[in-house]
Amino acid sequence: MKHQEEYRDPAISKELIKMINEISKKPVRLMEVCGTHTMSIFRHGIRSVLPENITLLSGPGCPVCVTSQRDIDAFIELSKYPDTIIATFGDLMRVPGSISSLRQEHAKGRDIRMVYSPSDAVKLAYDNPDKKIIFPGVGFETTIPTIAISILMAAQKNIDNFFVYSAHKLVPPALEALTADNDTAIDGFILPGHVSIIIGTDAYRPFFEKHRVPCAVTGFEPVDILKGILRLIEMIEQDEPSLENEYKRAVTADGNKKALDIIDEVFQVVDTGWRGLGTIKNSGLEIKEKYKRYNARAEFDIQVPEYEVKKGCICGEILTGNKIPPDCALYKKVCTPVEPVGPCMVSTEGTCAAYFRFYK
Ligand code: SF4
């Protein structure tokens, strides 16, 4: 209880803001790679209390935003197969593909249903034995264990009409890709709290040792985020990079072994395509041969037409920190949360949606 009071204490936030403003001299670009951080930073007005020399960038932290257009198109193609039901999280329904979206396909009469968890999709399969239920698997290390569990559940109950299309993404290889991109120039990373609960801080060690970029794992309260920013600024000003855990009440060095074992039981690491970042080596997961009967790619011969990049949408450049939403000609004019043109405006965790809601 005492901890809760501390990390929500406005007096501590005020002190941290003062310290950041006192010590920060160099121009720095810090990037968060977590949609929940993006929202929290905006909601609490953290950008407005930092000195002008600190730029906060929102990187590839929103699951539906980083899902490649080709995978979105594949979900849409899958919805056209006879006797299938697409069981998906709500925000994925609104993400525009090349020429349609799951929401538009639903309006045309395709059977697409919103679920709140992958286990709901397994239940749907159990209740509809004459249908094939397809769950589009998107998300980072935080959600992957629940999807692995859904496959294990289906195996345990001998359900053979449940399928997952795995488009999952892993965070550490994305940091590698962002750092290797010379245009991006990130001075420090605010590392995601939820993902780190699963993978632990040691999962970032190889990346950190190779690039020596200041890194701080943080939580989501204003004090957590400000502490992380303060540590990053101290590291940058003193030229002493390190990998630090500022979210010790939830994150350990090793992560959640049980969750990691479940992921490892079901999935294997593969290269995968990210919106804005292209194909990143060892940054995705595919279902292992042992559970191939649950793999939508193996079950369906998915023919995805050549996709076009949405004209005018710069989500890719926003996800790499090279641009911000007001740089987009469509922002607020054509693209809004009600009528989103790109995925960064769809999800509540998307950078464009956050700017739309909070940026004046
Ligand atoms: Fe894409 Fe809309 Fe964001 Fe522009 S404002 S980058 S069109 S999502």
Coordinates of C-alpha atoms and ligand atoms in Angstrom, one line a residue:
M1 CA 0.0 0.0 0.0
K2 CA 2.8 2.3 0.9
H3 CA 4.4 1.7 -2.6
Q4 CA 1.1 2.6 -4.3
E5 CA 1.0 5.9 -2.5
E6 CA 4.6 6.6 -3.4
Y7 CA 4.3 6.0 -7.1
R8 CA 1.2 8.1 -7.3
D9 CA 2.5 10.9 -5.1
P10 CA 2.3 14.3 -6.8
A11 CA 5.0 15.7 -4.5
I12 CA 7.4 13.0 -5.7
S13 CA 6.5 13.8 -9.4
K14 CA 7.1 17.5 -8.7
E15 CA 10.6 16.7 -7.3
L16 CA 11.5 14.4 -10.2
I17 CA 10.4 17.1 -12.7
K18 CA 12.6 19.7 -10.9
M19 CA 15.6 17.3 -11.0
I20 CA 15.1 16.5 -14.7
N21 CA 14.9 20.2 -15.5
E22 CA 18.0 21.0 -13.5
I23 CA 20.3 18.3 -14.9
S24 CA 19.2 18.1 -18.5
K25 CA 21.4 20.1 -20.8
K26 CA 21.9 18.0 -24.0
P27 CA 19.3 17.7 -26.8
V28 CA 18.0 14.2 -26.4
R29 CA 15.5 11.9 -28.1
L30 CA 13.9 9.3 -25.9
M31 CA 11.6 6.6 -27.2
E32 CA 8.9 4.6 -25.5
V33 CA 8.0 1.3 -27.2
C34 CA 4.8 0.6 -25.4
G35 CA 1.3 1.8 -26.2
T36 CA 0.3 2.0 -22.5
H37 CA 3.3 4.3 -21.9
T38 CA 2.3 6.4 -24.9
M39 CA -1.2 6.9 -23.4
S40 CA 0.1 7.5 -19.9
I41 CA 2.6 10.1 -21.0
F42 CA -0.1 12.0 -22.8
R43 CA -2.8 11.6 -20.2
H44 CA -0.5 12.9 -17.4
G45 CA 0.9 15.8 -19.6
I46 CA 4.4 14.6 -19.1
R47 CA 5.7 16.1 -22.3
S48 CA 4.6 19.5 -21.2
V49 CA 6.7 19.5 -17.9
L50 CA 9.9 18.4 -19.5
P51 CA 12.6 20.9 -20.8
E52 CA 12.5 21.7 -24.5
N53 CA 15.7 19.8 -25.2
I54 CA 14.0 16.5 -24.4
T55 CA 11.9 15.0 -27.2
L56 CA 9.7 12.0 -26.3
L57 CA 9.0 9.8 -29.3
S58 CA 6.4 7.0 -29.5
G59 CA 7.9 3.9 -31.1
P60 CA 6.5 0.6 -32.3
G61 CA 4.6 -0.2 -29.1
C62 CA 1.0 -0.6 -30.2
P63 CA 0.2 -4.2 -31.3
V64 CA -2.2 -3.5 -34.1
C65 CA -0.1 -0.6 -35.4
V66 CA 3.0 -2.8 -36.0
T67 CA 1.1 -5.6 -37.7
S68 CA 2.1 -5.5 -41.3
Q69 CA -0.5 -4.6 -43.9
R70 CA 0.1 -8.0 -45.5
D71 CA -1.0 -9.7 -42.3
I72 CA -4.1 -7.5 -42.0
D73 CA -4.9 -8.4 -45.6
A74 CA -4.5 -12.1 -44.7
F75 CA -7.0 -11.8 -41.9
I76 CA -9.5 -10.3 -44.3
E77 CA -8.8 -13.1 -46.9
L78 CA -9.4 -15.7 -44.2
S79 CA -12.8 -14.2 -43.4
K80 CA -13.9 -15.1 -46.9
Y81 CA -13.4 -18.8 -46.5
P82 CA -16.7 -20.7 -46.2
D83 CA -17.7 -22.1 -42.8
T84 CA -15.2 -19.9 -41.0
I85 CA -15.6 -17.5 -38.1
I86 CA -12.9 -14.9 -37.4
A87 CA -12.8 -14.4 -33.6
T88 CA -10.8 -11.2 -32.9
F89 CA -10.1 -8.4 -30.5
G90 CA -12.3 -5.3 -31.3
D91 CA -9.5 -2.9 -32.4
L92 CA -8.3 -5.2 -35.1
M93 CA -11.7 -5.1 -36.8
R94 CA -11.2 -1.4 -37.6
V95 CA -7.7 -1.6 -39.0
P96 CA -7.8 -0.8 -42.7
G97 CA -6.3 -3.3 -45.0
S98 CA -5.4 -2.6 -48.6
I99 CA -9.0 -2.5 -49.8
S100 CA -11.2 -3.5 -46.9
S101 CA -11.2 -4.1 -43.1
L102 CA -12.7 -6.9 -41.0
R103 CA -15.4 -4.4 -40.0
Q104 CA -16.3 -3.9 -43.6
E105 CA -16.3 -7.6 -44.3
H106 CA -18.5 -8.1 -41.3
A107 CA -21.0 -5.6 -42.8
K108 CA -20.9 -7.6 -46.0
G109 CA -22.1 -10.6 -44.0
R110 CA -18.8 -12.5 -43.2
D111 CA -18.9 -14.1 -39.8
I112 CA -16.5 -12.0 -37.7
R113 CA -17.0 -11.9 -34.0
M114 CA -15.4 -9.8 -31.3
V115 CA -13.9 -11.8 -28.4
Y116 CA -12.2 -10.6 -25.2
S117 CA -9.6 -13.3 -24.9
P118 CA -8.2 -16.2 -27.0
S119 CA -9.9 -18.7 -24.7
D120 CA -13.3 -17.1 -25.8
A121 CA -12.3 -18.2 -29.3
V122 CA -11.6 -21.7 -28.1
K123 CA -15.0 -21.8 -26.5
L124 CA -16.5 -20.6 -29.8
A125 CA -14.8 -23.5 -31.5
Y126 CA -16.2 -26.0 -29.0
D127 CA -19.7 -24.5 -29.4
N128 CA -19.5 -24.5 -33.2
P129 CA -18.0 -27.9 -34.3
D130 CA -19.2 -27.4 -37.9
K131 CA -17.2 -24.1 -38.3
K132 CA -13.5 -23.3 -38.4
I133 CA -12.6 -20.6 -35.8
I134 CA -9.6 -18.5 -36.7
F135 CA -8.0 -16.2 -34.1
P136 CA -5.6 -13.5 -35.5
G137 CA -2.7 -13.6 -33.1
V138 CA -1.3 -10.1 -32.8
G139 CA 0.6 -8.6 -29.9
F140 CA 3.8 -8.7 -28.0
E141 CA 5.3 -10.9 -25.2
T142 CA 2.5 -9.7 -22.9
T143 CA -0.3 -11.3 -24.8
I144 CA 1.6 -14.2 -26.4
P145 CA 1.3 -16.5 -23.3
T146 CA -2.5 -16.3 -23.3
I147 CA -2.6 -17.3 -27.0
A148 CA -0.2 -20.2 -26.3
I149 CA -2.5 -21.3 -23.5
S150 CA -5.5 -21.2 -25.9
I151 CA -3.7 -23.6 -28.2
L152 CA -2.8 -25.9 -25.3
M153 CA -6.4 -25.8 -24.2
A154 CA -7.6 -26.8 -27.6
A155 CA -5.1 -29.6 -27.7
Q156 CA -6.1 -30.8 -24.3
K157 CA -9.8 -30.8 -25.2
N158 CA -9.1 -32.3 -28.6
I159 CA -10.7 -29.4 -30.4
D160 CA -9.7 -29.5 -34.0
N161 CA -11.6 -26.6 -35.5
F162 CA -9.6 -23.8 -33.7
F163 CA -6.8 -22.0 -35.6
V164 CA -4.3 -19.2 -34.9
Y165 CA -2.7 -17.0 -37.5
S166 CA 0.5 -16.0 -35.6
A167 CA 1.6 -12.4 -36.4
H168 CA 3.2 -11.9 -33.0
K169 CA 6.1 -9.6 -32.4
L170 CA 9.1 -9.6 -30.0
V171 CA 10.3 -6.3 -28.5
P172 CA 14.1 -6.8 -28.2
P173 CA 14.7 -7.4 -31.9
A174 CA 12.7 -4.2 -32.7
L175 CA 15.1 -2.2 -30.5
E176 CA 17.9 -3.7 -32.5
A177 CA 16.3 -2.6 -35.8
L178 CA 15.5 0.9 -34.5
T179 CA 19.1 1.4 -33.4
A180 CA 20.5 0.0 -36.6
D181 CA 18.5 2.5 -38.6
N182 CA 20.8 5.5 -38.9
D183 CA 17.9 7.9 -39.6
T184 CA 16.3 7.1 -36.2
A185 CA 19.0 8.3 -33.7
I186 CA 17.5 7.4 -30.4
D187 CA 19.5 8.5 -27.3
G188 CA 17.6 6.3 -24.8
F189 CA 14.8 3.8 -24.5
I190 CA 11.9 3.8 -22.0
L191 CA 11.4 0.1 -22.0
P192 CA 7.9 -1.5 -21.7
G193 CA 6.7 -2.5 -18.2
H194 CA 4.2 -5.2 -19.2
V195 CA 6.5 -6.9 -21.7
S196 CA 9.3 -6.8 -19.2
I197 CA 7.2 -8.6 -16.6
I198 CA 7.2 -11.5 -18.9
I199 CA 10.7 -11.4 -20.5
G200 CA 12.7 -9.8 -17.6
T201 CA 15.4 -7.2 -17.9
D202 CA 18.1 -9.7 -18.9
A203 CA 16.3 -10.2 -22.2
Y204 CA 17.5 -6.7 -23.2
R205 CA 21.1 -7.4 -22.1
P206 CA 22.5 -8.6 -25.5
F207 CA 21.0 -5.5 -27.2
F208 CA 22.3 -3.2 -24.6
E209 CA 25.8 -4.7 -24.5
K210 CA 26.0 -4.4 -28.3
H211 CA 24.8 -0.8 -28.7
R212 CA 25.4 0.8 -25.2
V213 CA 22.2 2.8 -25.6
P214 CA 20.7 4.0 -22.2
C215 CA 17.7 1.8 -21.3
A216 CA 15.3 2.0 -18.4
V217 CA 12.3 -0.3 -17.7
T218 CA 9.5 1.7 -16.2
G219 CA 6.0 1.3 -14.9
F220 CA 3.0 3.4 -15.9
E221 CA 2.3 5.9 -13.1
P222 CA 3.7 9.4 -13.5
V223 CA 6.3 8.8 -10.8
D224 CA 7.4 5.6 -12.6
I225 CA 7.8 7.3 -16.0
L226 CA 9.5 10.4 -14.6
K227 CA 12.0 8.2 -12.6
G228 CA 12.8 6.3 -15.8
I229 CA 13.3 9.6 -17.7
L230 CA 15.5 11.0 -14.9
R231 CA 17.7 8.0 -15.0
L232 CA 18.0 8.1 -18.7
I233 CA 18.9 11.8 -18.6
E234 CA 21.5 11.1 -15.9
M235 CA 23.1 8.4 -18.0
I236 CA 23.2 10.6 -21.1
E237 CA 24.5 13.7 -19.3
Q238 CA 27.2 11.6 -17.6
D239 CA 27.9 9.5 -20.6
E240 CA 27.4 6.4 -18.5
P241 CA 24.9 4.2 -20.3
S242 CA 23.3 1.3 -18.5
L243 CA 20.3 -1.0 -18.5
E244 CA 18.2 -0.3 -15.5
N245 CA 15.0 -1.5 -13.9
E246 CA 12.9 1.3 -12.5
Y247 CA 9.9 -1.0 -12.1
K248 CA 11.2 -3.4 -9.5
R249 CA 7.8 -3.9 -7.9
A250 CA 6.8 -5.9 -10.9
V251 CA 9.8 -6.7 -13.1
T252 CA 12.7 -9.1 -12.3
A253 CA 15.8 -9.9 -14.2
D254 CA 14.6 -13.3 -15.3
G255 CA 10.9 -12.5 -16.1
N256 CA 8.1 -14.9 -15.6
K257 CA 9.6 -18.4 -16.2
K258 CA 6.2 -20.1 -16.4
A259 CA 4.9 -17.8 -19.1
L260 CA 8.2 -18.1 -21.0
D261 CA 8.0 -21.9 -20.8
I262 CA 4.5 -21.9 -22.2
I263 CA 5.5 -19.6 -25.1
D264 CA 8.5 -21.9 -25.8
E265 CA 6.3 -25.0 -25.7
V266 CA 4.0 -23.7 -28.5
F267 CA 6.0 -21.2 -30.6
Q268 CA 9.4 -21.0 -32.3
V269 CA 11.2 -17.8 -33.2
V270 CA 11.1 -16.7 -36.9
D271 CA 11.8 -13.6 -38.9
T272 CA 8.7 -11.4 -39.4
G273 CA 7.5 -8.2 -41.1
W274 CA 6.7 -5.1 -39.1
R275 CA 4.8 -2.1 -40.4
G276 CA 7.4 0.7 -40.9
L277 CA 10.4 -1.5 -39.9
G278 CA 10.3 -4.2 -42.6
T279 CA 11.3 -7.7 -41.9
I280 CA 13.3 -8.0 -38.7
K281 CA 15.3 -11.1 -38.0
N282 CA 14.1 -13.4 -35.2
S283 CA 11.4 -10.9 -34.2
G284 CA 8.3 -13.1 -34.6
L285 CA 6.8 -16.4 -33.6
E286 CA 5.4 -19.3 -35.5
I287 CA 3.5 -22.3 -34.2
K288 CA 5.8 -25.3 -33.7
E289 CA 5.3 -28.4 -35.9
K290 CA 4.0 -30.2 -32.8
Y291 CA 0.9 -27.9 -32.8
K292 CA 0.7 -27.5 -36.6
R293 CA -3.0 -28.6 -36.6
Y294 CA -3.8 -25.2 -34.9
N295 CA -1.8 -23.2 -37.4
A296 CA -4.1 -21.2 -39.8
R297 CA -1.3 -20.8 -42.3
A298 CA -1.0 -24.6 -42.5
E299 CA -4.8 -25.2 -42.7
F300 CA -5.7 -22.6 -45.3
D301 CA -4.0 -21.8 -48.6
I302 CA -4.0 -18.0 -47.9
Q303 CA -3.7 -16.0 -51.1
V304 CA -3.0 -12.4 -50.2
P305 CA -3.1 -10.0 -53.2
E306 CA -0.1 -7.6 -53.6
Y307 CA -0.8 -4.8 -51.2
E308 CA -0.5 -1.1 -51.7
V309 CA 0.7 1.2 -49.0
K310 CA -2.0 3.7 -48.1
K311 CA -1.4 6.9 -49.9
G312 CA -0.6 9.7 -47.6
C313 CA -0.5 7.6 -44.4
I314 CA 2.9 7.9 -42.7
C315 CA 2.3 5.4 -39.9
G316 CA 5.5 3.6 -40.8
E317 CA 7.6 6.7 -40.2
I318 CA 5.8 7.5 -37.0
L319 CA 6.5 4.1 -35.6
T320 CA 10.2 4.6 -36.2
G321 CA 10.2 8.0 -34.6
N322 CA 11.1 9.8 -37.8
K323 CA 7.8 11.7 -38.0
I324 CA 5.0 12.7 -35.6
P325 CA 1.3 12.7 -36.4
P326 CA 0.9 16.4 -37.2
D327 CA 3.5 15.8 -40.0
C328 CA 0.9 13.7 -41.7
A329 CA -1.3 15.6 -44.3
L330 CA -4.3 13.5 -43.4
Y331 CA -4.1 13.9 -39.6
K332 CA -7.3 15.4 -38.2
K333 CA -8.5 16.4 -41.7
V334 CA -9.3 13.0 -43.3
C335 CA -8.0 10.6 -40.6
T336 CA -9.8 10.6 -37.3
P337 CA -10.6 8.0 -34.6
V338 CA -14.1 7.7 -36.1
E339 CA -12.8 7.3 -39.7
P340 CA -9.2 6.1 -39.3
V341 CA -7.1 5.8 -42.5
G342 CA -4.1 4.0 -40.8
P343 CA -3.7 1.7 -37.8
C344 CA -2.0 4.4 -35.6
M345 CA -5.4 6.2 -35.5
V346 CA -7.4 3.0 -34.8
S347 CA -6.1 1.7 -31.5
T348 CA -6.5 3.7 -28.4
E349 CA -2.8 3.0 -27.8
G350 CA -1.8 4.3 -31.3
T351 CA 0.3 7.4 -31.5
C352 CA -2.0 9.2 -33.9
A353 CA -5.0 8.4 -31.6
A354 CA -3.1 9.7 -28.6
Y355 CA -2.1 12.9 -30.4
F356 CA -5.7 13.4 -31.6
R357 CA -7.0 13.1 -28.0
F358 CA -4.4 15.0 -26.1
Y359 CA -2.2 17.1 -28.3
K360 CA -3.2 20.8 -28.8
Ligands
SF4_1 FE1 -1.8 7.3 -40.9 FE2 -3.9 8.7 -40.0 FE3 -1.7 8.7 -38.6 FE4 -1.8 10.0 -40.9 S1 -2.9 10.5 -39.1 S2 -0.1 8.6 -40.2 S3 -3.1 8.6 -42.1 S4 -3.0 6.9 -39.0

